[in-house]
Amino acid sequence: RVSPFAPDVEVSTDSSLKTGLPMNEDGAFSFESSLFVGTAHVRVAGTKDVGDDYFKGKHRRMQAVVQGQFKREMRAADVFTGQALNKPLKRMPHQAILKAVMAIVKTLSPGVQFDVTSDKPHALSLLAATAQAISVSRKGEEPSIYSEIEEDNRLLGGVFEESDYTSAQRKRFFSSPANAQAYVFRPDLTYTFDFYQDRMDVATWCVDLGIKRFKLINHLNRQPIQIMAMTLERQFLYNFEIWHESLLDEEFVRKCEDQPDCEDMTLDEIEQIR
């Protein structure tokens, strides 16, 4: 659904869809805010009607493609993506550990805005440094939102116009706020942002960091995850929430949170609590 914390974002969808926004084989949906107008398509592995083609042979667990135009020039240094929550997180490690982690993150990625200890926790990175692929095109020449998006950043101008920058090189370049400050998103061009990841499994509501799996129900304080872009003033270009069915069962959430060893329980053991 559209986040209630983004009242400026409006969505146009098929009236036959009674609840929520379409995803997977239901197709894309159009949206508009005061800063951006476009279309989005979301795929989530392990859910209904996802189809077999996109995730076959890939480790990916989720994909979101956002395509459209900025309504005014915006500096790349001013547009962020990630998670911006509205309630404190739960069961977090000791603050000393978190501060050490935040210091390391800021050192490795200066453009990251990271605070998980406040009443409104957030983990944000520059949009231009985060998308796995960015295609910038003239209107009418944009790729299909359903296709595998190829990196095409030449119309970003500057160094991108002079040489072929790969996705990894573009992300590394824009991880510097100073570099991002020198570039703008233009309203006369169409931008296609492809976001995909293999860490967050929405179907099981878990995050796999490689060394440990974390169950989101233990930490997010009954909040959904977001597909969004925003300024640091929390003005959203778009903000769509992804909910898991467990968040809608208050008794189940309470029972799970009351388990002292819930983090080490298997998914089957958690389900038996229901």
PDB file of N, CA and C in Angstrom, residues 16-17 19 34 38 43 50 69 73 80 97 103 105 133 139-140 149 161 174-175 193 201 224 248 261 263:
ATOM      1  N   SER A  16     -10.185  -3.375 -10.040  1.00  0.00           N
ATOM      2  CA  SER A  16     -10.555  -4.742  -9.690  1.00  0.00           C
ATOM      3  C   SER A  16      -9.697  -5.282  -8.550  1.00  0.00           C
ATOM      4  N   LEU A  17      -8.589  -4.593  -8.256  1.00  0.00           N
ATOM      5  CA  LEU A  17      -7.742  -5.000  -7.131  1.00  0.00           C
ATOM      6  C   LEU A  17      -8.329  -4.373  -5.871  1.00  0.00           C
ATOM      7  N   THR A  19      -7.673  -4.720  -2.572  1.00  0.00           N
ATOM      8  CA  THR A  19      -6.819  -4.254  -1.476  1.00  0.00           C
ATOM      9  C   THR A  19      -5.381  -4.168  -1.939  1.00  0.00           C
ATOM     10  N   SER A  34       4.569  15.281  -5.605  1.00  0.00           N
ATOM     11  CA  SER A  34       4.962  16.628  -6.025  1.00  0.00           C
ATOM     12  C   SER A  34       6.374  16.648  -6.588  1.00  0.00           C
ATOM     13  N   GLY A  38       5.600   8.509 -12.132  1.00  0.00           N
ATOM     14  CA  GLY A  38       6.124   7.348 -12.815  1.00  0.00           C
ATOM     15  C   GLY A  38       5.323   6.086 -12.595  1.00  0.00           C
ATOM     16  N   ARG A  43       8.430  -7.378  -7.606  1.00  0.00           N
ATOM     17  CA  ARG A  43       8.408  -8.842  -7.601  1.00  0.00           C
ATOM     18  C   ARG A  43       8.959  -9.338  -6.264  1.00  0.00           C
ATOM     19  N   VAL A  50       4.112 -15.162  -8.549  1.00  0.00           N
ATOM     20  CA  VAL A  50       5.385 -14.507  -8.859  1.00  0.00           C
ATOM     21  C   VAL A  50       5.915 -14.941 -10.214  1.00  0.00           C
ATOM     22  N   GLN A  69       9.804  10.402 -14.233  1.00  0.00           N
ATOM     23  CA  GLN A  69      10.464  11.690 -14.370  1.00  0.00           C
ATOM     24  C   GLN A  69      10.402  12.472 -13.059  1.00  0.00           C
ATOM     25  N   GLU A  73      14.442  19.847 -11.122  1.00  0.00           N
ATOM     26  CA  GLU A  73      15.822  19.402 -10.911  1.00  0.00           C
ATOM     27  C   GLU A  73      16.063  19.112  -9.440  1.00  0.00           C
ATOM     28  N   PHE A  80      17.475  10.177  -1.300  1.00  0.00           N
ATOM     29  CA  PHE A  80      17.896   8.978  -0.575  1.00  0.00           C
ATOM     30  C   PHE A  80      16.870   7.866  -0.737  1.00  0.00           C
ATOM     31  N   ILE A  97      27.830  -1.191  20.862  1.00  0.00           N
ATOM     32  CA  ILE A  97      28.065  -1.985  19.652  1.00  0.00           C
ATOM     33  C   ILE A  97      27.470  -1.270  18.436  1.00  0.00           C
ATOM     34  N   ALA A 103      29.825   3.889  13.088  1.00  0.00           N
ATOM     35  CA  ALA A 103      31.072   4.571  12.750  1.00  0.00           C
ATOM     36  C   ALA A 103      31.757   3.891  11.575  1.00  0.00           C
ATOM     37  N   VAL A 105      30.259   2.032   9.254  1.00  0.00           N
ATOM     38  CA  VAL A 105      29.430   2.253   8.058  1.00  0.00           C
ATOM     39  C   VAL A 105      29.697   3.629   7.467  1.00  0.00           C
ATOM     40  N   ALA A 133      20.884  -1.017 -11.001  1.00  0.00           N
ATOM     41  CA  ALA A 133      21.023  -0.536 -12.384  1.00  0.00           C
ATOM     42  C   ALA A 133      20.247   0.764 -12.532  1.00  0.00           C
ATOM     43  N   LYS A 139      12.623  10.789 -23.211  1.00  0.00           N
ATOM     44  CA  LYS A 139      11.241  10.319 -23.136  1.00  0.00           C
ATOM     45  C   LYS A 139      10.863   9.586 -24.420  1.00  0.00           C
ATOM     46  N   GLY A 140      10.261   8.429 -24.247  1.00  0.00           N
ATOM     47  CA  GLY A 140       9.886   7.605 -25.382  1.00  0.00           C
ATOM     48  C   GLY A 140      10.920   6.569 -25.746  1.00  0.00           C
ATOM     49  N   ILE A 149      16.797  -4.673 -16.650  1.00  0.00           N
ATOM     50  CA  ILE A 149      17.274  -3.304 -16.874  1.00  0.00           C
ATOM     51  C   ILE A 149      18.799  -3.297 -17.004  1.00  0.00           C
ATOM     52  N   GLU A 161      29.384  10.727 -19.269  1.00  0.00           N
ATOM     53  CA  GLU A 161      29.293  10.997 -20.698  1.00  0.00           C
ATOM     54  C   GLU A 161      30.610  10.711 -21.399  1.00  0.00           C
ATOM     55  N   PHE A 174      29.083   7.681  -6.679  1.00  0.00           N
ATOM     56  CA  PHE A 174      28.047   8.438  -5.968  1.00  0.00           C
ATOM     57  C   PHE A 174      28.021   8.156  -4.467  1.00  0.00           C
ATOM     58  N   SER A 175      28.821   7.223  -3.989  1.00  0.00           N
ATOM     59  CA  SER A 175      28.908   7.025  -2.538  1.00  0.00           C
ATOM     60  C   SER A 175      29.590   8.209  -1.865  1.00  0.00           C
ATOM     61  N   PHE A 193      15.124   3.006 -12.359  1.00  0.00           N
ATOM     62  CA  PHE A 193      15.929   2.511 -11.244  1.00  0.00           C
ATOM     63  C   PHE A 193      15.540   1.059 -10.962  1.00  0.00           C
ATOM     64  N   ASP A 201      14.260 -11.701   2.824  1.00  0.00           N
ATOM     65  CA  ASP A 201      13.284 -12.645   2.294  1.00  0.00           C
ATOM     66  C   ASP A 201      11.912 -12.231   2.818  1.00  0.00           C
ATOM     67  N   PRO A 224       5.991  -2.270   8.632  1.00  0.00           N
ATOM     68  CA  PRO A 224       6.321  -2.848   7.336  1.00  0.00           C
ATOM     69  C   PRO A 224       7.664  -2.325   6.837  1.00  0.00           C
ATOM     70  N   LEU A 248      -0.300  -8.545  10.962  1.00  0.00           N
ATOM     71  CA  LEU A 248      -1.717  -8.257  11.145  1.00  0.00           C
ATOM     72  C   LEU A 248      -2.344  -9.098  12.255  1.00  0.00           C
ATOM     73  N   ASP A 261      13.943 -16.564  23.570  1.00  0.00           N
ATOM     74  CA  ASP A 261      14.902 -17.088  22.598  1.00  0.00           C
ATOM     75  C   ASP A 261      14.320 -17.086  21.187  1.00  0.00           C
ATOM     76  N   GLU A 263      14.774 -15.282  18.667  1.00  0.00           N
ATOM     77  CA  GLU A 263      15.709 -15.073  17.561  1.00  0.00           C
ATOM     78  C   GLU A 263      16.329 -16.377  17.088  1.00  0.00           C
TER      79      GLU A 263
END
